PDB file of C-alpha atoms and ligand atoms in Angstrom:
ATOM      1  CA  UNK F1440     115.439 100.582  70.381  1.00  0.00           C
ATOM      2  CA  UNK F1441     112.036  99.331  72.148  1.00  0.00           C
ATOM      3  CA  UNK F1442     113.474  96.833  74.682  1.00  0.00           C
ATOM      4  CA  UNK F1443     110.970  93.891  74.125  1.00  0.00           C
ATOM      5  CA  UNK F1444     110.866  92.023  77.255  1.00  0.00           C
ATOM      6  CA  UNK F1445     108.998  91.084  80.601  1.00  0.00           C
ATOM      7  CA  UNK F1446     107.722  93.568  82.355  1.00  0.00           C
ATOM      8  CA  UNK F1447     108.299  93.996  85.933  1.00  0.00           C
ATOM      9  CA  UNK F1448     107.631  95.778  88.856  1.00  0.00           C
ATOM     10  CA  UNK F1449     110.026  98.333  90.221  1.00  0.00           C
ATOM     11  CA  UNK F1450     109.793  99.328  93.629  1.00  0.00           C
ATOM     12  CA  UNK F1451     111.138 102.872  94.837  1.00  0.00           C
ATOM     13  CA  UNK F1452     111.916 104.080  98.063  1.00  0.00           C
ATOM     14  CA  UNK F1453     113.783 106.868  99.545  1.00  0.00           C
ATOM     15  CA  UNK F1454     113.105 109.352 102.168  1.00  0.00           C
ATOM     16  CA  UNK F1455     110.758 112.262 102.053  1.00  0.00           C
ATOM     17  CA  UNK F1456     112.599 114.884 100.015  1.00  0.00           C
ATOM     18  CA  UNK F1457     115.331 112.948  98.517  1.00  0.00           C
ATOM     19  CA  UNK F1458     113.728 113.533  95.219  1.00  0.00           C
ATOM     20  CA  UNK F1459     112.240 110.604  94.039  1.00  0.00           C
ATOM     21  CA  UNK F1460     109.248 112.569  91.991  1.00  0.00           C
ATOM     22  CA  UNK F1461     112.139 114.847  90.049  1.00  0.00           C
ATOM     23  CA  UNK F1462     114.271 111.824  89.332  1.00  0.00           C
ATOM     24  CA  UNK F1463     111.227 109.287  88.325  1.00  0.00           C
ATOM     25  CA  UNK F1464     109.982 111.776  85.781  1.00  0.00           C
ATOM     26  CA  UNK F1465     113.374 112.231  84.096  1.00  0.00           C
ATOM     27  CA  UNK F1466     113.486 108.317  84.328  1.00  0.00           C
ATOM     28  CA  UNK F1467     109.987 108.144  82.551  1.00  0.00           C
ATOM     29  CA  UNK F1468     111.161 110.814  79.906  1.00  0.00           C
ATOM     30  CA  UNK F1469     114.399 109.240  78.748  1.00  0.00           C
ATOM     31  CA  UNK F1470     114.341 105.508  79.163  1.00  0.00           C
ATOM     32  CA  UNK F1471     112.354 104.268  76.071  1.00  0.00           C
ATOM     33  CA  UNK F1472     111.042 101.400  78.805  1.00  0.00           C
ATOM     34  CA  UNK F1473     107.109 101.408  79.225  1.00  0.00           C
ATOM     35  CA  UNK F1474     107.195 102.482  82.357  1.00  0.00           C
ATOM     36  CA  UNK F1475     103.359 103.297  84.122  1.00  0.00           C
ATOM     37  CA  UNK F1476     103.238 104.893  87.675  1.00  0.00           C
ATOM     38  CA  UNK F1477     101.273 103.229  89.932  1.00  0.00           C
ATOM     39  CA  UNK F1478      98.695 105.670  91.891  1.00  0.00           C
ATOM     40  CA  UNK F1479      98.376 104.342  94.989  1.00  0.00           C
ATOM     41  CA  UNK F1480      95.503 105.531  97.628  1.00  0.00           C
ATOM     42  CA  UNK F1481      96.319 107.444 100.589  1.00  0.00           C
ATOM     43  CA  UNK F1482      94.530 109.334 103.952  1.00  0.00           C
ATOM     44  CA  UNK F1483      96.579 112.282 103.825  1.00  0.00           C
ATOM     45  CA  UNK F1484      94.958 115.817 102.339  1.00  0.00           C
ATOM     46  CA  UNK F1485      95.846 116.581  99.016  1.00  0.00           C
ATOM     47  CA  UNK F1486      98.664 119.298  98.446  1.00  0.00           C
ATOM     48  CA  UNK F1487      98.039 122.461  96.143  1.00  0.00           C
ATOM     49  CA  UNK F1488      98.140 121.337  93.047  1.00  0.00           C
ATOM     50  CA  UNK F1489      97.236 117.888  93.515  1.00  0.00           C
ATOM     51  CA  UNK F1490      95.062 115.807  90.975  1.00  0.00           C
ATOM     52  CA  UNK F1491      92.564 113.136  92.668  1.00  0.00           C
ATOM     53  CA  UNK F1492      93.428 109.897  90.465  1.00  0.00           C
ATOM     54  CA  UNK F1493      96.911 111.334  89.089  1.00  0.00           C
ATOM     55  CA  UNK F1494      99.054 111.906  92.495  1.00  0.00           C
ATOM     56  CA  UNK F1495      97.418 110.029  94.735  1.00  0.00           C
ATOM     57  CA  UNK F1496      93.376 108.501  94.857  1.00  0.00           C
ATOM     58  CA  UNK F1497      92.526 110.377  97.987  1.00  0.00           C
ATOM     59  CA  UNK F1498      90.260 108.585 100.509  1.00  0.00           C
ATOM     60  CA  UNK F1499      88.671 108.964 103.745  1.00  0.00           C
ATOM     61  CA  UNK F1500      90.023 106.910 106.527  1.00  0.00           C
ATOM     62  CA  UNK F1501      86.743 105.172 105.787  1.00  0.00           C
ATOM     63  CA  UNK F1502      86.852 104.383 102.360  1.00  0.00           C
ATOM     64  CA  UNK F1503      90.379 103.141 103.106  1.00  0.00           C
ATOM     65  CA  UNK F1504      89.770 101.389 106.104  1.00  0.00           C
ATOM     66  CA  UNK F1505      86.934  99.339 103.468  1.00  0.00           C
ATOM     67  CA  UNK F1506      89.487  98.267 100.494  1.00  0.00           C
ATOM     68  CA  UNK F1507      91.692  97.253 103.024  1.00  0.00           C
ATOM     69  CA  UNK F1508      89.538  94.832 105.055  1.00  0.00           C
ATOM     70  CA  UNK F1509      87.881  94.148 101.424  1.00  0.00           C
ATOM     71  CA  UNK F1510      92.079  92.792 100.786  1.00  0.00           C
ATOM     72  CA  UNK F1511      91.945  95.621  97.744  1.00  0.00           C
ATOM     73  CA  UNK F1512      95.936  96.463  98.806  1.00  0.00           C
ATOM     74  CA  UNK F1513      98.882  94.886  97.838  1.00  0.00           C
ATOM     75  CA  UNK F1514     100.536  96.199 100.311  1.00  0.00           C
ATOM     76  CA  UNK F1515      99.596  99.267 102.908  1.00  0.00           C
ATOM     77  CA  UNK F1516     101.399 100.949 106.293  1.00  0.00           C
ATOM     78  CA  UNK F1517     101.002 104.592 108.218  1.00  0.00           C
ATOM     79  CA  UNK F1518     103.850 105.482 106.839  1.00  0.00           C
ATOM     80  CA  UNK F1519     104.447 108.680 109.479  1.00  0.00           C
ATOM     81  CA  UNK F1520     103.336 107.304 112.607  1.00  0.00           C
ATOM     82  CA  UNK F1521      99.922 107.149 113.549  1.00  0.00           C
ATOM     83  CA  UNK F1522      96.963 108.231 111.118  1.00  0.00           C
ATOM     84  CA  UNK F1523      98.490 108.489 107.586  1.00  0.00           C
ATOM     85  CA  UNK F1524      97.856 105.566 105.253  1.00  0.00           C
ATOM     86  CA  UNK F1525      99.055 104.712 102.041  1.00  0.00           C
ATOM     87  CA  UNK F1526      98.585 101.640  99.917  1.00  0.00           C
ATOM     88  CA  UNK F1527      99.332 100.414  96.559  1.00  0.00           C
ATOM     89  CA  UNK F1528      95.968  98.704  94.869  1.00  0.00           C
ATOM     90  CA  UNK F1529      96.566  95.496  93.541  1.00  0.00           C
ATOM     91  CA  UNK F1530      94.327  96.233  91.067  1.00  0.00           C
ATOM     92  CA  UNK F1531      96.385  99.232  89.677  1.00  0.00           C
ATOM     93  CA  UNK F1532      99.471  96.477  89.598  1.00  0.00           C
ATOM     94  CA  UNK F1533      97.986  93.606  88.272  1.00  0.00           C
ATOM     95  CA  UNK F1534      96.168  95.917  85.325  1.00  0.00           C
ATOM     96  CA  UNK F1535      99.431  97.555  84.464  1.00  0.00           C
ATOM     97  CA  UNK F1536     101.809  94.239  83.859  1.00  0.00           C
ATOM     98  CA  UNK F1537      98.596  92.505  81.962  1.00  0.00           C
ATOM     99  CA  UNK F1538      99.196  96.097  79.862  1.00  0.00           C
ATOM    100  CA  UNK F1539     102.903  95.390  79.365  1.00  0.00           C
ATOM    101  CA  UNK F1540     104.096  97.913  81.597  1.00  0.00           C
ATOM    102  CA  UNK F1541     106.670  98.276  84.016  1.00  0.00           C
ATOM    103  CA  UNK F1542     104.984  99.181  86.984  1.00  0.00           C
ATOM    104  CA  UNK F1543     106.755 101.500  89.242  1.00  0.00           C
ATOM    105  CA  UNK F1544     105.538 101.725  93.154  1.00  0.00           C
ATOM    106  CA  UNK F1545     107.106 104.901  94.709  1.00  0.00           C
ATOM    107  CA  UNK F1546     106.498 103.766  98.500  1.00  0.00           C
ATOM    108  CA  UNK F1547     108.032 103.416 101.685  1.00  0.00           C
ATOM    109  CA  UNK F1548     110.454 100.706 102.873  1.00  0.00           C
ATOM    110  CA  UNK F1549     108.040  98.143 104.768  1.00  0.00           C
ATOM    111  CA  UNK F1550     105.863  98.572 101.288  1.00  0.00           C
ATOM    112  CA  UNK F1551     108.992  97.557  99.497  1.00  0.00           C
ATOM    113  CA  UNK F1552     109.691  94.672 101.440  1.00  0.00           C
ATOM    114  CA  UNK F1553     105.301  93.505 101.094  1.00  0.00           C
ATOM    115  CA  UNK F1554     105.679  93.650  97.566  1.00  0.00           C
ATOM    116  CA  UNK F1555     109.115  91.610  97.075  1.00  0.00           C
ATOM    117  CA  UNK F1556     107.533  88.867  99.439  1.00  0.00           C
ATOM    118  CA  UNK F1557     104.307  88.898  96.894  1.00  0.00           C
ATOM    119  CA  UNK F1558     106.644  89.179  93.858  1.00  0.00           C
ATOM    120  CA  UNK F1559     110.098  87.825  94.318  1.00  0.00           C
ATOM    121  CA  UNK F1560     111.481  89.520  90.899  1.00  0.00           C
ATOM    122  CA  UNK F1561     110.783  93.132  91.697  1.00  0.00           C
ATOM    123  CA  UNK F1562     113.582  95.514  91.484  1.00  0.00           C
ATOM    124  CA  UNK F1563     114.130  97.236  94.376  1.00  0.00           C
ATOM    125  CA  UNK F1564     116.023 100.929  94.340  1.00  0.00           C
ATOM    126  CA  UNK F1565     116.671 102.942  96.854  1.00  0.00           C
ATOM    127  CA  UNK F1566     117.163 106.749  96.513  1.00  0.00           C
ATOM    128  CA  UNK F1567     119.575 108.322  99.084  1.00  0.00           C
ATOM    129  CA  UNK F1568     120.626 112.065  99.409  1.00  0.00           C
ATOM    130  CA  UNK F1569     124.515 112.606  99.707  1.00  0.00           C
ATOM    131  CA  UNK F1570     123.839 113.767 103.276  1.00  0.00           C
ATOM    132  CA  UNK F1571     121.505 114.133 105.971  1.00  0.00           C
ATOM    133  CA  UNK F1572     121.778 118.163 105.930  1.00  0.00           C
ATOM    134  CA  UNK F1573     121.005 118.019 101.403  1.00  0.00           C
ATOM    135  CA  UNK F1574     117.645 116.378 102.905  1.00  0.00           C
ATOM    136  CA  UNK F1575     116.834 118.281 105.599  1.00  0.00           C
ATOM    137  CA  UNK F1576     117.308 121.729 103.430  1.00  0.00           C
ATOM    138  CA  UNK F1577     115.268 120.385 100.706  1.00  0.00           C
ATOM    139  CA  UNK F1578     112.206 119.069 103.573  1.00  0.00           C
ATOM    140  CA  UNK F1579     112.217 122.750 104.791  1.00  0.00           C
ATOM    141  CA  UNK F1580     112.637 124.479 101.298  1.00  0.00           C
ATOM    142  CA  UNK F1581     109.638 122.500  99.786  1.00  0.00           C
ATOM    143  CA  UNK F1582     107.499 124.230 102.780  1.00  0.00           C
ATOM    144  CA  UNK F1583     104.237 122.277 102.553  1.00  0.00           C
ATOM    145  CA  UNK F1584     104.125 120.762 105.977  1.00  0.00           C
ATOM    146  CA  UNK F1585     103.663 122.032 109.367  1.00  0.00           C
ATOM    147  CA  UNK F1586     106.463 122.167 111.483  1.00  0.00           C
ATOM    148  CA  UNK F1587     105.072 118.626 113.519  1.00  0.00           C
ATOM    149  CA  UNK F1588     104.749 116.746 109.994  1.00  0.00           C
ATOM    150  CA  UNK F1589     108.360 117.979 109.113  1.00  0.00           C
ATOM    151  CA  UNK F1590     109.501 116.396 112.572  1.00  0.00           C
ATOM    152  CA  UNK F1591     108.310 113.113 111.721  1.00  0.00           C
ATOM    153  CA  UNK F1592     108.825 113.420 108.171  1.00  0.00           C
ATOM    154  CA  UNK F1593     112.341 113.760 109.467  1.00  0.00           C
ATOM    155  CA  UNK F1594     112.304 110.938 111.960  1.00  0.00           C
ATOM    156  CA  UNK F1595     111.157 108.972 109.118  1.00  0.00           C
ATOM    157  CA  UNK F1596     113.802 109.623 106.877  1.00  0.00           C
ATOM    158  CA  UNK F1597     116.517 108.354 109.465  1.00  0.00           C
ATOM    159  CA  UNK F1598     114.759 105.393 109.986  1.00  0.00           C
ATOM    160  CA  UNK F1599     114.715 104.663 106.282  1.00  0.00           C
ATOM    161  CA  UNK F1600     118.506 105.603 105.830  1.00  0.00           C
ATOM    162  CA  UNK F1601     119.564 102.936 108.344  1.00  0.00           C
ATOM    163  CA  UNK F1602     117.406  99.897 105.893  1.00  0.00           C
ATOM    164  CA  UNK F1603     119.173 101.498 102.445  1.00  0.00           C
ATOM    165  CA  UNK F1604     121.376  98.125 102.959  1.00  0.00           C
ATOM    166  CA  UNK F1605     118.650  95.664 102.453  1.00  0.00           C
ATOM    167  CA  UNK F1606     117.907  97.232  98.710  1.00  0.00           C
ATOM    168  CA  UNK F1607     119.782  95.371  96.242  1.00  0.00           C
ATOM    169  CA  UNK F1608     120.181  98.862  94.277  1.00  0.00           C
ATOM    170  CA  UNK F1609     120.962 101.967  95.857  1.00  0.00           C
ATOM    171  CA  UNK F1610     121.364 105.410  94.238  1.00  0.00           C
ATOM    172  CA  UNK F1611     122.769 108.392  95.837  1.00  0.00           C
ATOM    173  CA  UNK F1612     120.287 111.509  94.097  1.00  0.00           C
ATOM    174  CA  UNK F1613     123.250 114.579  94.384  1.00  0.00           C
ATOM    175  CA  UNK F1614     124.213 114.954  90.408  1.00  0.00           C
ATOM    176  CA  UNK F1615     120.801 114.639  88.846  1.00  0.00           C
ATOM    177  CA  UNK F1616     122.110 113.309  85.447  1.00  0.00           C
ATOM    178  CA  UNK F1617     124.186 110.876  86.958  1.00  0.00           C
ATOM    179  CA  UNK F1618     121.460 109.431  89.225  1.00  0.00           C
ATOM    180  CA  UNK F1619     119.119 109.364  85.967  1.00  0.00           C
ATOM    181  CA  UNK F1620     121.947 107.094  83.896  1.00  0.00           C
ATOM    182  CA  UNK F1621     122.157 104.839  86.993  1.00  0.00           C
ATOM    183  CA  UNK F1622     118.339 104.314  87.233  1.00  0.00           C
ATOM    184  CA  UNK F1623     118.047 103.376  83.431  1.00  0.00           C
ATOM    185  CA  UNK F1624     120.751 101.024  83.719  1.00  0.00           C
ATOM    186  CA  UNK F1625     119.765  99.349  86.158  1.00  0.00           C
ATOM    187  CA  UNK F1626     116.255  98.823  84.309  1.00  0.00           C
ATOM    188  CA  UNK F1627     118.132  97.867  81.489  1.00  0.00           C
ATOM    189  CA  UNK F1628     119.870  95.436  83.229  1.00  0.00           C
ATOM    190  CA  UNK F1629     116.577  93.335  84.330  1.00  0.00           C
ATOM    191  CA  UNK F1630     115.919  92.985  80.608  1.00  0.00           C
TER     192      UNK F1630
HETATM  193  P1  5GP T1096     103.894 112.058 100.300  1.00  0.00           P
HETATM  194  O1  5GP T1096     102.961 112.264 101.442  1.00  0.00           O
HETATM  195  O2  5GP T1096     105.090 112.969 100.375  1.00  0.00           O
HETATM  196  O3  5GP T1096     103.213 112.064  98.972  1.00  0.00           O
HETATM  197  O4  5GP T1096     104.474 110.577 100.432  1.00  0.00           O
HETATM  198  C1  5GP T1096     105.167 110.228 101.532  1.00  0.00           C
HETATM  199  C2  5GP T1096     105.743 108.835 101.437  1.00  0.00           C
HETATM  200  O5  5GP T1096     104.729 107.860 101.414  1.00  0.00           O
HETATM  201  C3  5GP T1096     106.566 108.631 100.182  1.00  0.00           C
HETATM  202  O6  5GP T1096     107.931 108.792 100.497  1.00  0.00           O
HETATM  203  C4  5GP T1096     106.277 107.244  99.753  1.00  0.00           C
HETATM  204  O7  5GP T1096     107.432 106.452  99.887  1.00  0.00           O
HETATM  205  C5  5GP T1096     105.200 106.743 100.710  1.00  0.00           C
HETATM  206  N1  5GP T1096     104.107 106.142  99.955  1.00  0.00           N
HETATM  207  C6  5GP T1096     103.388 106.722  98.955  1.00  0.00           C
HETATM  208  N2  5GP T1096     102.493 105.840  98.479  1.00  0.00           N
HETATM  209  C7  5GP T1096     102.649 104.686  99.187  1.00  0.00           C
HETATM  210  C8  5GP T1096     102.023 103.403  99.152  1.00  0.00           C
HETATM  211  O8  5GP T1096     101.137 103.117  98.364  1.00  0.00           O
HETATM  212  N3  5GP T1096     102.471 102.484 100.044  1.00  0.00           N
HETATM  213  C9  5GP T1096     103.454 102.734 100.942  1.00  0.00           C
HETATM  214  N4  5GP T1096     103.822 101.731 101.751  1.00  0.00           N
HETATM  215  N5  5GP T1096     104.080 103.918 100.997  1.00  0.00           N
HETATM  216  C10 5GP T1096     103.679 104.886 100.141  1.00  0.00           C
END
């Protein structure tokens, strides 16, 4: 079936090595929704393997700093402390519901909160790992930051599990398959 409906925005949050980008791309696979990924801008360096325009559109602090006095953002925070933007273009939004997509934002929790003020019927999900010690394992396996961006990836991710209650979805990512069925109902469920 090819749900026929209105699309919506669905806003996804989770800390830093939950695994939102494993369990989104499942989602996208299996869920028969038209679902687009929003790319939103960011500050930060791209990782090995990164795509300028597919992962992330990769800016100076600059050209940021420009769109966002220019009001180009729907929303946008340093998201670790000090120096790090991110921001989701309201561009990239608006041009993906006008498409018929469902437009999902895979950003932090003061994003979340930005968008749902700006559009009261997003969906908001949050991923959470089954423990603290699941996340912290997988932020060390993945091995792509330095030890000080680890700490306040870390930090981060506290912070974040504390505000899980103000989602009005919550999954917990520890069987894969089971967190996947969970996401698509809930979609389904907004139809
Ligand atoms: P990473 O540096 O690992 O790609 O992303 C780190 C975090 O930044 C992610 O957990 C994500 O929630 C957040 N993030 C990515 N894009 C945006 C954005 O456009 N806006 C906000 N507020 N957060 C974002």
């Amino acid at each position: 079936m090819e749900p026929k409906m209105q699309p919506k925005l669905l806003v996804v949050s989770g800390p830093s090595g939950v695994g939102k980008g494993t369990l989104l791309r499942r989602v996208f696979a299996e869920s028969g929704f038209p679902l687009m990924m929003s790319v939103s801008a960011t500050t930060r360096k791209p990782r090995l393997g990164e795509i300028n325009g597919v992962h992330y559109q990769f800016l100076s602090a600059e050209e940021f700093e420009t769109k966002r006095k220019a009001g180009e953002f729907l929303e946008c925070f340093e998201v670790f402390g000090k120096g790090t933007w991110y921001g989701t273009l309201r561009r990239t939004v608006e041009e993906g519901l006008v498409a018929g997509n469902w437009v999902v934002l895979e950003i932090d929790i003061k994003g979340a909160r930005t968008v749902k003020e700006q559009f009261p019927d997003a969906v908001l999900l949050f991923i959470e790992p089954k423990n603290i010690d699941v996340l912290k394992e997988r932020l060390l396996g993945r091995g792509t930051e330095t030890e000080e961006a680890m700490r306040r990836r870390l930090a981060t991710a506290l912070e974040e599990l504390e505000h899980a209650h103000e989602f009005e979805h919550r999954i917990v990512n520890d069987d894969l398959d089971i967190a996947v069925r969970q996401f698509i109902d809930i979609i389904k469920s907004k139809v």
